[in-house]
């Protein structure tokens, strides 16, 4: 079976679980997270008429219940997942500007509008963060993620329906991709000894179990593990900036470090990169080829 198919099957399986890995044992944060890419569910409720809401879980999940008026898509639709198999060079990366422009236009994601994305917070993969990371790289200037995801939106009383809204196509032109927070395998090999690597996966993945069709198991040499799920409180909202900064620093990171985040396919790690950036760890990049590619190309530890 192709690794791509295994990966997609893994996504469907994991979406029914309560989380992607062990939660941090630290107590919940009392202060809300603040950052330029984050809005609250109440903000969405108050501004529905002025924003474009995107359900990053995709149309199948939206059929079970989504925000009224939200369009739905998946990160795979905006990535090179059709161009080969998981583990191939450039698989799962940002689309070329022509295809990306066409698909964003089909979805109605106008560059002059505020785009607000949501997903399943710690119970998902960080798909909203992955798409936000990509939109920012594509030149969108007003992109947000809903703190707490669909759970928070429902708790805030945002109206929900079964099924996503029909997109209203617009003209979108992406001239180039800003790679300030993007890195590929060849680039990572060149700077490996001068950066700090953060593995955002679960304990089982980090310790060598292959769960989604990876060619090999383990982690990148010297990688610091900070689970994606460690970012969240028990109510699915992000921990405070202070608590997250302390967690990053306790793990051995400083705001002066060059930090590379990765996961299996660059999704959870994209969310992590945005959170780190908002906490002041600005010299951070998401490795979107991620473990799928590295476990074929590079050395591993277990």
Tab-separated table of C-alpha atoms in Angstrom:
chain	number	residue	atom	x	y	z
A	1	UNK	CA	0.000	0.000	0.000
A	2	UNK	CA	1.250	3.453	-0.773
A	3	UNK	CA	2.532	5.464	2.175
A	4	UNK	CA	0.211	8.319	1.158
A	5	UNK	CA	-2.833	6.121	1.613
A	6	UNK	CA	-1.588	4.925	4.980
A	7	UNK	CA	-1.030	8.510	6.068
A	8	UNK	CA	-4.554	9.583	5.110
A	9	UNK	CA	-5.996	6.538	6.834
A	10	UNK	CA	-4.024	7.493	9.917
A	11	UNK	CA	-5.560	10.951	9.886
A	12	UNK	CA	-9.063	9.491	9.791
A	13	UNK	CA	-8.254	7.100	12.616
A	14	UNK	CA	-6.667	9.643	14.868
A	15	UNK	CA	-9.452	12.178	14.458
A	16	UNK	CA	-11.651	9.980	16.651
A	17	UNK	CA	-9.164	9.884	19.493
A	18	UNK	CA	-9.064	12.181	22.474
A	19	UNK	CA	-5.628	13.512	21.584
A	20	UNK	CA	-2.414	12.971	19.653
A	21	UNK	CA	-0.224	12.098	22.607
A	22	UNK	CA	0.354	12.468	26.307
A	23	UNK	CA	-0.560	15.841	27.704
A	24	UNK	CA	1.885	17.963	29.637
A	25	UNK	CA	1.424	17.359	33.335
A	26	UNK	CA	1.609	21.089	34.121
A	27	UNK	CA	-1.595	22.734	35.342
A	28	UNK	CA	-3.754	24.820	33.044
A	29	UNK	CA	-2.831	28.439	32.407
A	30	UNK	CA	-5.037	31.087	33.977
A	31	UNK	CA	-4.224	33.809	31.450
A	32	UNK	CA	-5.428	33.590	27.836
A	33	UNK	CA	-2.909	33.312	25.030
A	34	UNK	CA	-2.395	36.469	22.971
A	35	UNK	CA	-0.824	36.725	19.541
A	36	UNK	CA	-1.253	38.285	16.132
A	37	UNK	CA	-2.478	35.025	14.609
A	38	UNK	CA	-4.975	34.117	17.357
A	39	UNK	CA	-8.593	35.162	17.982
A	40	UNK	CA	-11.165	33.963	20.483
A	41	UNK	CA	-14.402	32.193	19.681
A	42	UNK	CA	-16.271	35.263	20.947
A	43	UNK	CA	-14.441	37.369	18.358
A	44	UNK	CA	-15.712	35.053	15.625
A	45	UNK	CA	-19.257	35.264	16.961
A	46	UNK	CA	-19.142	39.061	16.970
A	47	UNK	CA	-17.559	39.433	13.512
A	48	UNK	CA	-19.080	36.675	11.394
A	49	UNK	CA	-20.374	39.111	8.777
A	50	UNK	CA	-16.936	40.609	8.174
A	51	UNK	CA	-14.639	37.573	8.047
A	52	UNK	CA	-14.169	34.413	5.999
A	53	UNK	CA	-14.356	31.384	8.275
A	54	UNK	CA	-12.558	28.219	7.171
A	55	UNK	CA	-13.137	24.770	8.633
A	56	UNK	CA	-9.677	23.243	8.220
A	57	UNK	CA	-10.961	19.774	9.131
A	58	UNK	CA	-12.400	19.326	5.642
A	59	UNK	CA	-15.830	18.717	4.173
A	60	UNK	CA	-16.403	15.284	5.715
A	61	UNK	CA	-15.984	16.615	9.249
A	62	UNK	CA	-18.004	19.719	8.389
A	63	UNK	CA	-20.955	17.465	7.512
A	64	UNK	CA	-21.069	16.455	11.174
A	65	UNK	CA	-21.315	20.089	12.272
A	66	UNK	CA	-19.517	23.310	11.438
A	67	UNK	CA	-19.858	27.066	11.776
A	68	UNK	CA	-22.701	28.440	9.695
A	69	UNK	CA	-21.234	30.083	6.598
A	70	UNK	CA	-17.823	28.440	6.921
A	71	UNK	CA	-16.126	26.993	3.861
A	72	UNK	CA	-14.197	23.772	4.327
A	73	UNK	CA	-10.892	22.528	2.991
A	74	UNK	CA	-7.932	20.387	3.971
A	75	UNK	CA	-4.245	21.173	4.149
A	76	UNK	CA	-3.655	18.446	1.559
A	77	UNK	CA	-5.671	20.387	-1.033
A	78	UNK	CA	-3.174	23.255	-0.752
A	79	UNK	CA	-0.080	21.023	-0.765
A	80	UNK	CA	1.813	18.798	-3.192
A	81	UNK	CA	0.219	15.579	-1.964
A	82	UNK	CA	-0.912	14.695	-5.498
A	83	UNK	CA	2.646	14.849	-6.827
A	84	UNK	CA	3.910	11.510	-5.556
A	85	UNK	CA	3.977	9.525	-2.329
A	86	UNK	CA	4.727	10.434	1.262
A	87	UNK	CA	8.502	10.388	1.612
A	88	UNK	CA	9.212	11.616	-1.895
A	89	UNK	CA	11.136	14.857	-2.294
A	90	UNK	CA	8.823	17.893	-2.101
A	91	UNK	CA	5.813	15.798	-1.031
A	92	UNK	CA	3.330	17.629	1.212
A	93	UNK	CA	4.913	21.035	0.586
A	94	UNK	CA	3.336	24.341	-0.416
A	95	UNK	CA	1.903	24.218	-3.924
A	96	UNK	CA	3.479	26.148	-6.774
A	97	UNK	CA	2.095	29.676	-7.071
A	98	UNK	CA	-0.106	28.904	-10.101
A	99	UNK	CA	-1.949	25.972	-8.565
A	100	UNK	CA	-2.087	27.659	-5.172
A	101	UNK	CA	-3.627	30.800	-6.672
A	102	UNK	CA	-6.263	28.734	-8.464
A	103	UNK	CA	-7.231	26.708	-5.407
A	104	UNK	CA	-7.347	29.633	-3.004
A	105	UNK	CA	-9.507	31.453	-5.544
A	106	UNK	CA	-11.848	28.461	-5.829
A	107	UNK	CA	-12.245	28.518	-2.042
A	108	UNK	CA	-13.088	32.228	-2.085
A	109	UNK	CA	-10.133	33.177	0.104
A	110	UNK	CA	-9.639	36.766	-0.999
A	111	UNK	CA	-6.328	38.301	0.062
A	112	UNK	CA	-7.997	41.530	1.213
A	113	UNK	CA	-10.298	39.757	3.666
A	114	UNK	CA	-9.676	38.503	7.196
A	115	UNK	CA	-9.344	34.712	7.074
A	116	UNK	CA	-10.178	32.866	10.304
A	117	UNK	CA	-9.442	29.131	10.516
A	118	UNK	CA	-10.442	26.516	13.046
A	119	UNK	CA	-9.897	22.820	13.630
A	120	UNK	CA	-9.927	20.415	16.605
A	121	UNK	CA	-7.161	21.987	18.734
A	122	UNK	CA	-5.240	19.281	20.630
A	123	UNK	CA	-7.637	16.569	19.457
A	124	UNK	CA	-6.559	17.070	15.857
A	125	UNK	CA	-3.410	17.674	13.863
A	126	UNK	CA	-3.166	21.460	13.869
A	127	UNK	CA	-4.550	21.685	10.344
A	128	UNK	CA	-5.707	25.251	10.959
A	129	UNK	CA	-2.153	26.213	11.886
A	130	UNK	CA	-0.748	24.459	8.825
A	131	UNK	CA	-3.079	26.329	6.454
A	132	UNK	CA	-2.513	29.618	8.286
A	133	UNK	CA	1.279	29.123	8.024
A	134	UNK	CA	0.898	28.557	4.295
A	135	UNK	CA	-1.402	31.552	3.739
A	136	UNK	CA	1.041	33.793	5.584
A	137	UNK	CA	3.894	32.515	3.405
A	138	UNK	CA	1.708	33.220	0.355
A	139	UNK	CA	1.327	36.872	1.307
A	140	UNK	CA	-1.973	36.961	3.199
A	141	UNK	CA	-1.745	39.701	5.803
A	142	UNK	CA	-4.829	39.036	7.956
A	143	UNK	CA	-4.899	35.369	8.955
A	144	UNK	CA	-6.113	34.056	12.302
A	145	UNK	CA	-6.633	30.765	14.159
A	146	UNK	CA	-9.507	30.283	16.620
A	147	UNK	CA	-8.165	29.579	20.097
A	148	UNK	CA	-9.825	26.383	21.270
A	149	UNK	CA	-11.073	25.362	17.839
A	150	UNK	CA	-14.522	23.932	17.181
A	151	UNK	CA	-15.015	23.116	20.869
A	152	UNK	CA	-14.621	26.772	21.844
A	153	UNK	CA	-16.840	27.957	18.993
A	154	UNK	CA	-19.662	25.691	20.115
A	155	UNK	CA	-19.204	26.739	23.748
A	156	UNK	CA	-19.425	30.404	22.716
A	157	UNK	CA	-22.760	29.778	21.043
A	158	UNK	CA	-21.626	30.344	17.470
A	159	UNK	CA	-24.366	28.998	15.198
A	160	UNK	CA	-23.545	25.630	13.658
A	161	UNK	CA	-25.022	23.655	10.771
A	162	UNK	CA	-24.466	20.307	9.091
A	163	UNK	CA	-22.226	20.899	6.103
A	164	UNK	CA	-19.943	23.639	4.856
A	165	UNK	CA	-21.050	26.624	2.816
A	166	UNK	CA	-20.530	26.719	-0.935
A	167	UNK	CA	-17.399	28.801	-1.655
A	168	UNK	CA	-17.767	32.029	-3.604
A	169	UNK	CA	-14.854	31.999	-6.053
A	170	UNK	CA	-12.636	35.066	-6.312
A	171	UNK	CA	-9.535	36.010	-8.234
A	172	UNK	CA	-6.341	35.301	-6.268
A	173	UNK	CA	-2.816	35.924	-7.481
A	174	UNK	CA	0.142	34.572	-5.521
A	175	UNK	CA	3.360	35.997	-6.964
A	176	UNK	CA	5.843	34.255	-4.693
A	177	UNK	CA	6.231	32.316	-1.448
A	178	UNK	CA	7.977	33.995	1.477
A	179	UNK	CA	10.255	31.282	2.852
A	180	UNK	CA	11.233	33.115	6.038
A	181	UNK	CA	9.591	30.360	8.110
A	182	UNK	CA	9.903	27.513	5.589
A	183	UNK	CA	12.787	25.059	5.234
A	184	UNK	CA	13.362	21.960	3.087
A	185	UNK	CA	15.551	18.892	3.537
A	186	UNK	CA	18.592	20.114	1.605
A	187	UNK	CA	18.604	23.431	3.466
A	188	UNK	CA	18.245	21.701	6.826
A	189	UNK	CA	21.224	19.441	6.106
A	190	UNK	CA	23.372	22.504	5.408
A	191	UNK	CA	22.605	24.248	8.713
A	192	UNK	CA	21.897	21.235	10.925
A	193	UNK	CA	24.726	21.819	13.395
A	194	UNK	CA	23.793	25.482	13.828
A	195	UNK	CA	20.137	25.100	14.771
A	196	UNK	CA	17.936	23.386	17.331
A	197	UNK	CA	15.446	20.788	16.131
A	198	UNK	CA	12.024	20.428	17.775
A	199	UNK	CA	10.025	17.222	17.321
A	200	UNK	CA	6.318	17.924	17.889
A	201	UNK	CA	5.125	14.317	17.630
A	202	UNK	CA	3.892	11.861	20.244
A	203	UNK	CA	6.103	9.798	22.517
A	204	UNK	CA	5.498	6.642	20.471
A	205	UNK	CA	6.562	8.367	17.252
A	206	UNK	CA	9.587	10.005	18.854
A	207	UNK	CA	10.733	6.687	20.293
A	208	UNK	CA	10.572	4.848	16.980
A	209	UNK	CA	7.077	3.540	16.290
A	210	UNK	CA	5.940	3.964	12.672
A	211	UNK	CA	2.231	4.810	12.716
A	212	UNK	CA	1.481	6.512	9.397
A	213	UNK	CA	3.452	4.671	6.750
A	214	UNK	CA	6.861	6.181	7.520
A	215	UNK	CA	9.765	4.350	5.870
A	216	UNK	CA	11.675	4.213	9.181
A	217	UNK	CA	11.113	5.100	12.823
A	218	UNK	CA	12.860	7.297	15.356
A	219	UNK	CA	13.657	11.003	15.475
A	220	UNK	CA	16.132	13.462	14.006
A	221	UNK	CA	19.501	13.360	15.813
A	222	UNK	CA	19.491	15.548	18.911
A	223	UNK	CA	15.870	16.600	18.447
A	224	UNK	CA	14.138	18.165	21.438
A	225	UNK	CA	10.657	16.746	21.945
A	226	UNK	CA	7.895	19.270	22.634
A	227	UNK	CA	4.591	17.580	21.854
A	228	UNK	CA	2.010	19.504	19.863
A	229	UNK	CA	-0.530	18.552	22.529
A	230	UNK	CA	1.624	20.211	25.213
A	231	UNK	CA	0.544	23.605	23.867
A	232	UNK	CA	-3.013	23.290	25.176
A	233	UNK	CA	-5.045	23.583	28.346
A	234	UNK	CA	-7.627	20.932	29.222
A	235	UNK	CA	-10.374	23.085	27.657
A	236	UNK	CA	-8.510	23.000	24.299
A	237	UNK	CA	-7.372	26.631	24.477
A	238	UNK	CA	-3.705	27.525	24.262
A	239	UNK	CA	-1.719	27.938	27.443
A	240	UNK	CA	-0.594	31.455	28.288
A	241	UNK	CA	2.335	33.109	26.545
A	242	UNK	CA	4.245	33.071	29.830
A	243	UNK	CA	3.675	29.368	30.452
A	244	UNK	CA	4.514	28.393	26.884
A	245	UNK	CA	7.655	30.513	26.870
A	246	UNK	CA	8.760	28.818	30.086
A	247	UNK	CA	8.036	25.411	28.559
A	248	UNK	CA	10.158	26.227	25.509
A	249	UNK	CA	12.993	27.602	27.616
A	250	UNK	CA	12.868	24.672	30.056
A	251	UNK	CA	13.248	22.395	27.033
A	252	UNK	CA	16.521	24.126	26.183
A	253	UNK	CA	15.441	26.777	23.675
A	254	UNK	CA	16.207	30.483	23.731
A	255	UNK	CA	14.754	33.317	21.685
A	256	UNK	CA	18.137	33.742	20.002
A	257	UNK	CA	18.208	30.161	18.696
A	258	UNK	CA	17.555	29.150	15.107
A	259	UNK	CA	14.717	26.656	15.630
A	260	UNK	CA	13.376	24.069	13.186
A	261	UNK	CA	10.058	22.362	13.963
A	262	UNK	CA	8.934	19.091	12.395
A	263	UNK	CA	6.344	16.352	12.750
A	264	UNK	CA	5.296	13.572	10.372
A	265	UNK	CA	4.114	15.736	7.482
A	266	UNK	CA	4.643	19.339	8.580
A	267	UNK	CA	1.185	19.973	10.059
A	268	UNK	CA	1.520	19.909	13.849
A	269	UNK	CA	4.934	21.522	13.419
A	270	UNK	CA	3.463	24.414	11.403
A	271	UNK	CA	1.113	25.175	14.292
A	272	UNK	CA	4.053	24.941	16.710
A	273	UNK	CA	6.127	27.322	14.583
A	274	UNK	CA	3.397	29.972	14.641
A	275	UNK	CA	2.986	29.666	18.411
A	276	UNK	CA	6.735	29.920	18.935
A	277	UNK	CA	6.885	32.970	16.706
A	278	UNK	CA	4.095	34.638	18.693
A	279	UNK	CA	6.006	33.878	21.910
A	280	UNK	CA	9.098	35.675	20.603
A	281	UNK	CA	11.004	32.722	19.124
A	282	UNK	CA	10.959	34.459	15.771
A	283	UNK	CA	13.923	32.712	14.155
A	284	UNK	CA	11.881	29.556	13.686
A	285	UNK	CA	11.022	27.539	10.582
A	286	UNK	CA	8.644	24.711	9.797
A	287	UNK	CA	10.179	21.746	7.986
A	288	UNK	CA	7.232	20.769	5.798
A	289	UNK	CA	8.799	17.708	4.145
A	290	UNK	CA	9.261	16.665	7.773
A	291	UNK	CA	9.843	13.141	9.072
A	292	UNK	CA	8.328	11.443	6.041
A	293	UNK	CA	11.241	12.720	3.972
A	294	UNK	CA	13.997	12.818	6.592
A	295	UNK	CA	13.535	9.160	7.526
A	296	UNK	CA	14.327	8.305	3.908
A	297	UNK	CA	17.180	10.792	3.451
A	298	UNK	CA	18.828	11.419	6.803
A	299	UNK	CA	20.227	9.825	9.953
A	300	UNK	CA	17.937	8.862	12.809
A	301	UNK	CA	18.052	8.212	16.533
A	302	UNK	CA	15.754	6.054	18.659
